[in-house]
mmCIF file with all atom_site columns, C-alpha atoms in Angstrom:
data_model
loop_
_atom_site.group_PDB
_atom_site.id
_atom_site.type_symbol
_atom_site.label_atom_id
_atom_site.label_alt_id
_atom_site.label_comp_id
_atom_site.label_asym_id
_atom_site.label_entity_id
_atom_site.label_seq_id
_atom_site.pdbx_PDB_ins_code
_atom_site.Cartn_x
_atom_site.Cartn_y
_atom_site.Cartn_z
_atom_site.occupancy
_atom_site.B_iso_or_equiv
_atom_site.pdbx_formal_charge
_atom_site.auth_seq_id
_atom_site.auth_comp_id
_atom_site.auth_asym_id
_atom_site.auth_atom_id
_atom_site.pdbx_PDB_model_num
ATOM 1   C CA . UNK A 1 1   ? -8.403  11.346  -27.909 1.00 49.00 ? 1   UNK A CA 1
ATOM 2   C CA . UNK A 1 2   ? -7.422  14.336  -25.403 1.00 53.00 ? 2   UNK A CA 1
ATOM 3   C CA . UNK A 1 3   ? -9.960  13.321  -23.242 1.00 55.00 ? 3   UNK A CA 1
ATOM 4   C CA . UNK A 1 4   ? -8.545  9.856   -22.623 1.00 66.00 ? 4   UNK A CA 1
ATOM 5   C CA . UNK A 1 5   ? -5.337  10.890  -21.456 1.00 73.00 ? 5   UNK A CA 1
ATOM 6   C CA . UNK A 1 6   ? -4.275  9.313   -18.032 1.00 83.00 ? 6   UNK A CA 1
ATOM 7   C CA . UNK A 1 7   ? -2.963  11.879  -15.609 1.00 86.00 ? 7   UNK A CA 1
ATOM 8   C CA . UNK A 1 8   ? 0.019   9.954   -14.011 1.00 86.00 ? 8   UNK A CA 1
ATOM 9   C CA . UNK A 1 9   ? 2.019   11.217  -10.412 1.00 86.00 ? 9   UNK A CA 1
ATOM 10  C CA . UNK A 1 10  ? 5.046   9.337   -9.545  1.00 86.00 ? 10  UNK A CA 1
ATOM 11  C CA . UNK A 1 11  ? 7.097   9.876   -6.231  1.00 83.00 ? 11  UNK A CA 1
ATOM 12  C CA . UNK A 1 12  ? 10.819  9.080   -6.450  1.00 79.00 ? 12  UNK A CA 1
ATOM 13  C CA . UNK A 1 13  ? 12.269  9.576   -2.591  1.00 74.00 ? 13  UNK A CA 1
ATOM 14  C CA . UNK A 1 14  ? 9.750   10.982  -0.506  1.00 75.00 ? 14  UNK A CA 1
ATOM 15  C CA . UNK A 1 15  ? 6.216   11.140  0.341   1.00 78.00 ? 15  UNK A CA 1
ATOM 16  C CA . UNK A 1 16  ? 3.899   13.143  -1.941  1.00 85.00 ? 16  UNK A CA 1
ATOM 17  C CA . UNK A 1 17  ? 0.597   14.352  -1.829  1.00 87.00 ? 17  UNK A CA 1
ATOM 18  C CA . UNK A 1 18  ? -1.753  14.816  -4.497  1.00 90.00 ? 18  UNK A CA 1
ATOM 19  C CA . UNK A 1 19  ? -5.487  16.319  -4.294  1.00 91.00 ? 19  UNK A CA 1
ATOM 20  C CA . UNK A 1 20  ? -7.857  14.733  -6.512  1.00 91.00 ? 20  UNK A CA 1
ATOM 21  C CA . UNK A 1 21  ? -10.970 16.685  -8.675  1.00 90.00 ? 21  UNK A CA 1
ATOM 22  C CA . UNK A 1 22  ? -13.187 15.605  -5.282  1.00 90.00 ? 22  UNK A CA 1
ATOM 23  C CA . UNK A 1 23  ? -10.763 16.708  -2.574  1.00 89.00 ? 23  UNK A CA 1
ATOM 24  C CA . UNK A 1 24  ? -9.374  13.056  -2.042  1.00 90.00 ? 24  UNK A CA 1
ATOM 25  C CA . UNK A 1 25  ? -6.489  12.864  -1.097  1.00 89.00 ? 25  UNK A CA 1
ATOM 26  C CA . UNK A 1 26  ? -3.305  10.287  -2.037  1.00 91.00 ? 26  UNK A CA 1
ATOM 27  C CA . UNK A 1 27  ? -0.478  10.157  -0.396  1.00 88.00 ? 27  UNK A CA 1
ATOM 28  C CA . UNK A 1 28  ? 1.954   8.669   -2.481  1.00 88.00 ? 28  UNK A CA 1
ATOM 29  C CA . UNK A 1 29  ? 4.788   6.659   -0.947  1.00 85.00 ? 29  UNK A CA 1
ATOM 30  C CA . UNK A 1 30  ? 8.372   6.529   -1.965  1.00 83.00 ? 30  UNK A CA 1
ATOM 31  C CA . UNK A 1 31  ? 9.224   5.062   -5.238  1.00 84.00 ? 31  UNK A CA 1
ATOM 32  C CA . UNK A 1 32  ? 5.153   4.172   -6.259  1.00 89.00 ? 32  UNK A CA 1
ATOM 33  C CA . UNK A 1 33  ? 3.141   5.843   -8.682  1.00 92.00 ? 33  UNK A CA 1
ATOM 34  C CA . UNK A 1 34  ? -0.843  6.115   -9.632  1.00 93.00 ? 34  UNK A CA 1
ATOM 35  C CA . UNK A 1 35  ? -2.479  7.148   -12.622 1.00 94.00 ? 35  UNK A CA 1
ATOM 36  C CA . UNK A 1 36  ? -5.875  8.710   -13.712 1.00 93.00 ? 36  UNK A CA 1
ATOM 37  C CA . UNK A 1 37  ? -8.068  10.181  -16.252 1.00 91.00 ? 37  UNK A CA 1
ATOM 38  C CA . UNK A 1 38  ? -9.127  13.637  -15.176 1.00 87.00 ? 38  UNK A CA 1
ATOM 39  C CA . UNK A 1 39  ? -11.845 13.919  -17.612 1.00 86.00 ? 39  UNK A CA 1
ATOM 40  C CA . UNK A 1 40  ? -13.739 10.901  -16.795 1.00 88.00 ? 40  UNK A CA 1
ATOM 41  C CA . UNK A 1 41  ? -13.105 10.825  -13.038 1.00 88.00 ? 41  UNK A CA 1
ATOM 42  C CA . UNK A 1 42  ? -16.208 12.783  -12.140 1.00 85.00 ? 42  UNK A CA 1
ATOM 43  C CA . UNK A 1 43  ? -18.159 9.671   -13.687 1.00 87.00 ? 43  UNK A CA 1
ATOM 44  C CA . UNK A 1 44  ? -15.984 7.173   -12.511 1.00 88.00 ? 44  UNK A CA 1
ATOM 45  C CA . UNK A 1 45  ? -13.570 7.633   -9.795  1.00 92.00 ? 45  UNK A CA 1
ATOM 46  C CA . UNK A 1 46  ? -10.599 5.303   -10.257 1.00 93.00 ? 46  UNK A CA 1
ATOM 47  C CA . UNK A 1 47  ? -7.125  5.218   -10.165 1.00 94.00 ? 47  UNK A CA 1
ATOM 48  C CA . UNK A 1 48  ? -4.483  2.649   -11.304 1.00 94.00 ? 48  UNK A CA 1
ATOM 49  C CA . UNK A 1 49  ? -1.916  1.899   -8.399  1.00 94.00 ? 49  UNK A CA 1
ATOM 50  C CA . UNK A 1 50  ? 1.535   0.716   -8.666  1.00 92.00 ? 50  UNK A CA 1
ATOM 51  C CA . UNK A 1 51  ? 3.385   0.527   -5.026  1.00 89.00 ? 51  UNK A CA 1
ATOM 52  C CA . UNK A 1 52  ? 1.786   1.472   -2.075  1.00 87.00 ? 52  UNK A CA 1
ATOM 53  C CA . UNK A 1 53  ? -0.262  4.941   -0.953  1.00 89.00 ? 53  UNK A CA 1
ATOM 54  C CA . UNK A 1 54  ? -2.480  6.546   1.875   1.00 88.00 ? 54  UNK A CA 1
ATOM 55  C CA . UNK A 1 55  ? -6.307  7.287   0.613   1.00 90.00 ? 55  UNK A CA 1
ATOM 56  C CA . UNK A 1 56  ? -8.669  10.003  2.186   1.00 88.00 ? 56  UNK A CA 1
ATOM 57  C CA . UNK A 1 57  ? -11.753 9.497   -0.149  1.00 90.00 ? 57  UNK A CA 1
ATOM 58  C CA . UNK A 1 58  ? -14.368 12.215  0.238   1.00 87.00 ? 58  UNK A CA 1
ATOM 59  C CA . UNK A 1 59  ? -17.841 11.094  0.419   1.00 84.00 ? 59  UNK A CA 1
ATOM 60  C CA . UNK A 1 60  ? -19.378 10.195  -2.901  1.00 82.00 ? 60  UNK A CA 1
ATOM 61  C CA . UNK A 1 61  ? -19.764 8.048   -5.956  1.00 81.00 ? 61  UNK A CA 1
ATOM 62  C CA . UNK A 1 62  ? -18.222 5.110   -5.931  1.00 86.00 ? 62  UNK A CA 1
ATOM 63  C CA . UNK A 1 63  ? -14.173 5.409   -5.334  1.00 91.00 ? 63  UNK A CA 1
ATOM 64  C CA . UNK A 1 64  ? -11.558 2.404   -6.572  1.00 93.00 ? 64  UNK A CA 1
ATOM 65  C CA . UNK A 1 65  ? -7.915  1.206   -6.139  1.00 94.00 ? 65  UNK A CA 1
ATOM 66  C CA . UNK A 1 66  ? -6.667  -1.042  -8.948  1.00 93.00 ? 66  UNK A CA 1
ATOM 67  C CA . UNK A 1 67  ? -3.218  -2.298  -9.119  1.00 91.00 ? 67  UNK A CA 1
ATOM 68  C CA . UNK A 1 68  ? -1.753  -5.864  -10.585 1.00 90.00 ? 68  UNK A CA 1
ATOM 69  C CA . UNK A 1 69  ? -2.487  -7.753  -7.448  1.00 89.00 ? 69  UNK A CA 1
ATOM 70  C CA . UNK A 1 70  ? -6.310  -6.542  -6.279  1.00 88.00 ? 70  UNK A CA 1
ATOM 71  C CA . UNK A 1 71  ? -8.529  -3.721  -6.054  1.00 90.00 ? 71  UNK A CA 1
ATOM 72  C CA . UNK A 1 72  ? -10.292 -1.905  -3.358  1.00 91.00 ? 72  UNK A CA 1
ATOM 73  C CA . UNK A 1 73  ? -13.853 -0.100  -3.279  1.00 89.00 ? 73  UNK A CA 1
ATOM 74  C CA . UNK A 1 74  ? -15.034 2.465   -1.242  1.00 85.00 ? 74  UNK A CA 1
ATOM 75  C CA . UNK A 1 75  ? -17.339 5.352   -0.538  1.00 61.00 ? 75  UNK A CA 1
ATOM 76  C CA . UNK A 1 76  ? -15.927 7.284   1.788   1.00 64.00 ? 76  UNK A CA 1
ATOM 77  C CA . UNK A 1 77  ? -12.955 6.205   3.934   1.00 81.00 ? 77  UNK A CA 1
ATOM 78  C CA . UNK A 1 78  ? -9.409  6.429   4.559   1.00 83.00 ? 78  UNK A CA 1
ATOM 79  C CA . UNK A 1 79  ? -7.418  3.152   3.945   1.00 88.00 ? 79  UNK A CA 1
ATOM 80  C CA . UNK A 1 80  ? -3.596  2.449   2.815   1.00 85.00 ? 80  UNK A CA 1
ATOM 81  C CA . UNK A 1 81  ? -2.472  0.132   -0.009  1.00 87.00 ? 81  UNK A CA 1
ATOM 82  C CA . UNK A 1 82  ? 0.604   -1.691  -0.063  1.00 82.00 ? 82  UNK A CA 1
ATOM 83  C CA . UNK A 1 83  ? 1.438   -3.298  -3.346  1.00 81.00 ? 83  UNK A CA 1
ATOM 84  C CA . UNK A 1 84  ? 4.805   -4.466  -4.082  1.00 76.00 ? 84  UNK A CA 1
ATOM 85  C CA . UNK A 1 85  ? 7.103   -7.608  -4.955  1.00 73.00 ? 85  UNK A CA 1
ATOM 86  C CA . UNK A 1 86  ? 3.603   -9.837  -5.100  1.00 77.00 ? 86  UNK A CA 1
ATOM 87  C CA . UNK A 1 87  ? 2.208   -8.660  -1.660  1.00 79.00 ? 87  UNK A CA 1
ATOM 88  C CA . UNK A 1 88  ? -1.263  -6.620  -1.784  1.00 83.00 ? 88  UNK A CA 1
ATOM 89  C CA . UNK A 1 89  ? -2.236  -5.831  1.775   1.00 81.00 ? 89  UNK A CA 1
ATOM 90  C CA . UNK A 1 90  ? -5.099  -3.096  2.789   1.00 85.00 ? 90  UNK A CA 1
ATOM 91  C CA . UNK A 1 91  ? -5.430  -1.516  5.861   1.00 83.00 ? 91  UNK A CA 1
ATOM 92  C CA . UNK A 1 92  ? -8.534  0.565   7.046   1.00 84.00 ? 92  UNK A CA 1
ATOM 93  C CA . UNK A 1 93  ? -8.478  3.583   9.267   1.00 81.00 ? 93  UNK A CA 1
ATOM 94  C CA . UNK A 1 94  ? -12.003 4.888   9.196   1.00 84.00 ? 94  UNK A CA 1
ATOM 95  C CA . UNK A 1 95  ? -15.485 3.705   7.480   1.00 86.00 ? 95  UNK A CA 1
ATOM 96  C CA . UNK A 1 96  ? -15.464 0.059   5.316   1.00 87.00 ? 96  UNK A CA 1
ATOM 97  C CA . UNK A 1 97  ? -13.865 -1.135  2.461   1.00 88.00 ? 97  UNK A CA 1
ATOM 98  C CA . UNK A 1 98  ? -14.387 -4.288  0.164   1.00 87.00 ? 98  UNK A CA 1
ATOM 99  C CA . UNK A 1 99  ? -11.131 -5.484  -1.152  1.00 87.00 ? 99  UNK A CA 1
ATOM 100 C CA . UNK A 1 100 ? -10.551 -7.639  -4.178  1.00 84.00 ? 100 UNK A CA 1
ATOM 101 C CA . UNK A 1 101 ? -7.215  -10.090 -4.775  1.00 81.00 ? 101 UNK A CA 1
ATOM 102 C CA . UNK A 1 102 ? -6.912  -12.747 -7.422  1.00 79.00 ? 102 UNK A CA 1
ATOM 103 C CA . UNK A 1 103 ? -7.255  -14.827 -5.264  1.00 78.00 ? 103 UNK A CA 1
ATOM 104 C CA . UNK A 1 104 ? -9.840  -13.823 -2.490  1.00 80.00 ? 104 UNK A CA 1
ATOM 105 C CA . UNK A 1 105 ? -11.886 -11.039 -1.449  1.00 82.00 ? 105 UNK A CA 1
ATOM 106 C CA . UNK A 1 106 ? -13.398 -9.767  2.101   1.00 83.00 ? 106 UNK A CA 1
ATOM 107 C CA . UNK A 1 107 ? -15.134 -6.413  3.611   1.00 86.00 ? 107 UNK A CA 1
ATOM 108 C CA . UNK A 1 108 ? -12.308 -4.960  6.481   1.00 85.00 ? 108 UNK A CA 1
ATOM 109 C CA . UNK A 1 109 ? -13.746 -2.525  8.539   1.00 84.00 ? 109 UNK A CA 1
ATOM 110 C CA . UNK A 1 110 ? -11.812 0.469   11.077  1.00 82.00 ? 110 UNK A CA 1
ATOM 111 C CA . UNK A 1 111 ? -8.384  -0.489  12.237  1.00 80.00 ? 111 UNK A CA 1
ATOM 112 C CA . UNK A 1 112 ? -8.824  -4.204  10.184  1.00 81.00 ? 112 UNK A CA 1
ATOM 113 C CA . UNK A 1 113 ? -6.141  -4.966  6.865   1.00 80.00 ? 113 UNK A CA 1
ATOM 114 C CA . UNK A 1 114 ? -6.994  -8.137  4.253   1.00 81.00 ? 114 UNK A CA 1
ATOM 115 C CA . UNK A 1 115 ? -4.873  -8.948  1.911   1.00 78.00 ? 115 UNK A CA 1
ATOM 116 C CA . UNK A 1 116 ? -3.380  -11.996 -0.440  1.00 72.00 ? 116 UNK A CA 1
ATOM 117 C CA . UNK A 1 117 ? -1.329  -13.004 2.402   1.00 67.00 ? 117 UNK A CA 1
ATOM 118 C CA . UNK A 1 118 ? -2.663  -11.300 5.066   1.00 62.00 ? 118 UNK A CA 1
ATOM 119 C CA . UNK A 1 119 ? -6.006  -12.603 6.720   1.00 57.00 ? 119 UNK A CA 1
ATOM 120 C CA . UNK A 1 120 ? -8.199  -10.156 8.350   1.00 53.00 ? 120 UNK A CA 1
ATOM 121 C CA . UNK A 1 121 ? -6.883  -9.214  11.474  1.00 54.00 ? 121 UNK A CA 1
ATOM 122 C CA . UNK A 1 122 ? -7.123  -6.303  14.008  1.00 48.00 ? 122 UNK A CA 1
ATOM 123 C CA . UNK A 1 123 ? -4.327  -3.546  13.907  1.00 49.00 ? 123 UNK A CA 1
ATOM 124 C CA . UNK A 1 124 ? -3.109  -2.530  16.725  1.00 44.00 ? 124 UNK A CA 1
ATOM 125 C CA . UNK A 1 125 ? -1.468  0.976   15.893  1.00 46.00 ? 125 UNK A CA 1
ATOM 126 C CA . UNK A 1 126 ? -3.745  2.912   13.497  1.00 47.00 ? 126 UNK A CA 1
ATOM 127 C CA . UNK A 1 127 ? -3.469  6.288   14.442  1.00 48.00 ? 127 UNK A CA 1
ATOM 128 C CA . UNK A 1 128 ? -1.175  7.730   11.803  1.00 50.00 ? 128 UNK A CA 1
ATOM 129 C CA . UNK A 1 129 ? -0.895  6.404   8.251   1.00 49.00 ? 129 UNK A CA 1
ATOM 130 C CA . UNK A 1 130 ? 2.518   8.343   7.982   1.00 49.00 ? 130 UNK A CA 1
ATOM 131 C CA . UNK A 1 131 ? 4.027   6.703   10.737  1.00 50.00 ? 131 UNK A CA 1
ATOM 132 C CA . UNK A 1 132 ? 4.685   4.303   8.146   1.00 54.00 ? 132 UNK A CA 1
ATOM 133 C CA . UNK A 1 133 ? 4.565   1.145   10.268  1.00 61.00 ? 133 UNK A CA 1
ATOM 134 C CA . UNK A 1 134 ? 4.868   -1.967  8.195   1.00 68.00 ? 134 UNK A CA 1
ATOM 135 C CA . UNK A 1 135 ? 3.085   -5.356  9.459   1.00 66.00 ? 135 UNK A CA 1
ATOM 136 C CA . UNK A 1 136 ? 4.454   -8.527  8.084   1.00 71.00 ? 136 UNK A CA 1
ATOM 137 C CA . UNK A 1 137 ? 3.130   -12.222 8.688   1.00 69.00 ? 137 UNK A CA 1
ATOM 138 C CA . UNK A 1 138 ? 5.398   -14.843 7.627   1.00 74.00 ? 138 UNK A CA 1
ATOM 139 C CA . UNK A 1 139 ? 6.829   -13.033 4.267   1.00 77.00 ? 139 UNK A CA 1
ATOM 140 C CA . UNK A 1 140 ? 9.886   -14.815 2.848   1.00 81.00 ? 140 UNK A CA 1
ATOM 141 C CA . UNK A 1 141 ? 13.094  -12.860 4.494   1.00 83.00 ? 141 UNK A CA 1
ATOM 142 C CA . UNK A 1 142 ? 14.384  -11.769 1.082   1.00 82.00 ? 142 UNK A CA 1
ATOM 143 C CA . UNK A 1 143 ? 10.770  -10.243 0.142   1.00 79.00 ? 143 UNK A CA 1
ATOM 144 C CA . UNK A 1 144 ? 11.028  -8.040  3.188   1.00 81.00 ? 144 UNK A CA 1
ATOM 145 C CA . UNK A 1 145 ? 14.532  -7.199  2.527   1.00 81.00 ? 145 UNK A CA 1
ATOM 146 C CA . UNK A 1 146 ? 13.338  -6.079  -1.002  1.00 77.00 ? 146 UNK A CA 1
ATOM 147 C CA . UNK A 1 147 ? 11.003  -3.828  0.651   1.00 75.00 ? 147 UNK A CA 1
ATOM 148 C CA . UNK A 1 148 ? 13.371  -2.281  3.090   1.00 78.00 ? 148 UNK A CA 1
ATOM 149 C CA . UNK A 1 149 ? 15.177  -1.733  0.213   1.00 76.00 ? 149 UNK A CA 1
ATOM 150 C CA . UNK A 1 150 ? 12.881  -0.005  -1.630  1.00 70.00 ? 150 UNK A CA 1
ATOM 151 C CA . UNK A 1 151 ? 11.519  2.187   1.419   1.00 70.00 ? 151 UNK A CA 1
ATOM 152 C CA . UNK A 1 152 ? 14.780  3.706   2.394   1.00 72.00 ? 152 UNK A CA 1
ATOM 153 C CA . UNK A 1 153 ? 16.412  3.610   -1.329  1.00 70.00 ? 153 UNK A CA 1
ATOM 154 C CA . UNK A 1 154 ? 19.324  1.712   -0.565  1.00 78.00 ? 154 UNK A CA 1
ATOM 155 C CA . UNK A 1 155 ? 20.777  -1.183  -1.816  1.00 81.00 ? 155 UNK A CA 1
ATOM 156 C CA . UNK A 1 156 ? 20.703  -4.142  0.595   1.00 85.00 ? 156 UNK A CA 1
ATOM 157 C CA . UNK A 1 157 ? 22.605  -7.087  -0.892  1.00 84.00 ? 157 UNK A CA 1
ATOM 158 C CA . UNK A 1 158 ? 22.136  -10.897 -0.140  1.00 83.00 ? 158 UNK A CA 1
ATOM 159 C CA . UNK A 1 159 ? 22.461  -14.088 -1.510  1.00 85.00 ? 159 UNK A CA 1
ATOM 160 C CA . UNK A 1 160 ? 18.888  -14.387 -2.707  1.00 76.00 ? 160 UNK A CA 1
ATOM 161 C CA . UNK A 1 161 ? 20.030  -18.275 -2.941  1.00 85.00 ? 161 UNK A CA 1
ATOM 162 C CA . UNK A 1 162 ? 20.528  -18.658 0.449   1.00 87.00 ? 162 UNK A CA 1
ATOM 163 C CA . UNK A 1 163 ? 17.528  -20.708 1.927   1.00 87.00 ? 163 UNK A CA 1
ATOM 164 C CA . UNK A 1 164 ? 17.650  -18.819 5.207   1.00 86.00 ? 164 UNK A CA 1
ATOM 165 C CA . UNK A 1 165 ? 16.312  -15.243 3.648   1.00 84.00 ? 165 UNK A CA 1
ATOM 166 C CA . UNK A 1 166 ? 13.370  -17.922 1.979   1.00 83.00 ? 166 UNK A CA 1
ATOM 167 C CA . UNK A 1 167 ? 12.342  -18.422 5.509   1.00 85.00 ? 167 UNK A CA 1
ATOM 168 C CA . UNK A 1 168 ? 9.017   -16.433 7.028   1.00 82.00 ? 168 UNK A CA 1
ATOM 169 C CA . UNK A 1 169 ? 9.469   -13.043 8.719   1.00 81.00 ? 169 UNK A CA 1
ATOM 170 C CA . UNK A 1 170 ? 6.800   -11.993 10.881  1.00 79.00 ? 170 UNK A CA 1
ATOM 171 C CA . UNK A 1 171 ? 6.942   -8.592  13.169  1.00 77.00 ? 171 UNK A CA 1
ATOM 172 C CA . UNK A 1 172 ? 6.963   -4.915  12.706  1.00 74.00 ? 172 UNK A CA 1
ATOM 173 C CA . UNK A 1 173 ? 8.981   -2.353  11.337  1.00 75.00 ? 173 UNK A CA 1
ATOM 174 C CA . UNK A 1 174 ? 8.856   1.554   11.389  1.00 69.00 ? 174 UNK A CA 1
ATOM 175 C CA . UNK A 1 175 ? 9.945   2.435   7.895   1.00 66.00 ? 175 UNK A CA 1
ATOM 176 C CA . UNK A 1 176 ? 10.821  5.692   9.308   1.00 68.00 ? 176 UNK A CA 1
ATOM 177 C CA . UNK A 1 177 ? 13.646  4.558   10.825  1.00 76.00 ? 177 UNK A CA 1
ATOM 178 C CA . UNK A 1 178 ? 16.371  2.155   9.215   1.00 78.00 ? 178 UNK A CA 1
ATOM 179 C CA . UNK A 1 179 ? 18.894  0.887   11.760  1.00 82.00 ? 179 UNK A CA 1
ATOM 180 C CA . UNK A 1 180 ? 15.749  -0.108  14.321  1.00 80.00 ? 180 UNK A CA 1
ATOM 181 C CA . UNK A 1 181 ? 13.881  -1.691  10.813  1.00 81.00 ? 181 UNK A CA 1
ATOM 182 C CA . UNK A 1 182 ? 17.189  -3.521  10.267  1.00 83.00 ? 182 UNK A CA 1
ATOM 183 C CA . UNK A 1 183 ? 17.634  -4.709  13.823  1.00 82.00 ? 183 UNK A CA 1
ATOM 184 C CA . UNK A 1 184 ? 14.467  -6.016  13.992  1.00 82.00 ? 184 UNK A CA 1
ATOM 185 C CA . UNK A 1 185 ? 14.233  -8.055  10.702  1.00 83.00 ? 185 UNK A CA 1
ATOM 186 C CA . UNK A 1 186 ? 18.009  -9.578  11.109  1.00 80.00 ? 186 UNK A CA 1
ATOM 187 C CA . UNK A 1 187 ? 17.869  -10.662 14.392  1.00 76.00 ? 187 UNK A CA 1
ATOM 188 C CA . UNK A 1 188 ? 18.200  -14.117 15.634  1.00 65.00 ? 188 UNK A CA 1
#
């Protein structure tokens, strides 16, 4: 059936943008991806996630995230996803969101993230979803390596058998910038 079809957008290397039916916006972060079906999303707003994304939801029905790891619902808000490597992790810039995990759920308002290894906790710099500042809390070391990885598309190598990159990481990176992201994670 034509009217079935999933619209899917897929960024490789950079940040995209993508304007939905509603005037929602998505802004899709390097190497991630999100699908929809165009024909039904004026019934049912809802988009399949796979790595991470900024949302701008315009004001009406009903509006949800669902990846592997959780969903999120919404009405009208802006909030960013980050999915990847078996972290789901939600931050809210404006209105209220009810996120979803296999494991857990909770309501995170304005300048609050929730997530399934994240409890909800206030965020301290929420200005600008593109400043791309990444918040970890005790993530295994190679997990956060992966991600660095992935953000900058390089290839970091490590002996993923090591127990020292099993141990937790907790700070903050700007993914904007890789030798400061780098300093900061491998230092003693």
């Amino acid at each position: 059936f034509v009217g079935l079809q999933k619209t899917t957008y897929t960024s490789t290397n950079s940040l995209q943008m993508v304007v939905l039916p509603d005037e929602s916006r998505v802004t899709l972060e390097p190497n991630s991806s999100f699908s929809y079906n165009k024909v039904l999303y004026a019934f049912r707003r809802t988009l399949d996630l796979k790595g991470n994304a900024f949302f701008d939801v315009e004001k009406g029905s009903d509006f949800r995230v669902q990846s592997d790891l959780g969903s999120v619902e919404v009405l009208g808000t802006s909030f960013r996803v980050f999915q990847r490597k078996g972290i789901f992790n939600v931050q809210c810039f404006s209105g209220t969101v009810r996120v979803n995990t296999n494991e857990t759920q909770g309501v995170i308002k304005k300048g609050e993230q929730f997530g399934n290894q994240v409890k909800k906790v206030q965020i301290h710099q929420l200005k600008d979803h593109i400043a791309a500042i990444e918040h970890f809390d005790n993530v295994p070391l190679k997990t956060v390596l992966a991600e660095l990885s992935a953000i900058f598309s390089i290839d970091i190598q490590f002996d993923d058998t090591n127990p020292l990159f099993e141990e937790g990481f907790s700070g903050t990176i700007n993914s904007n910038d890789l030798d400061l992201s780098l300093n900061i994670v491998m230092r003693p």
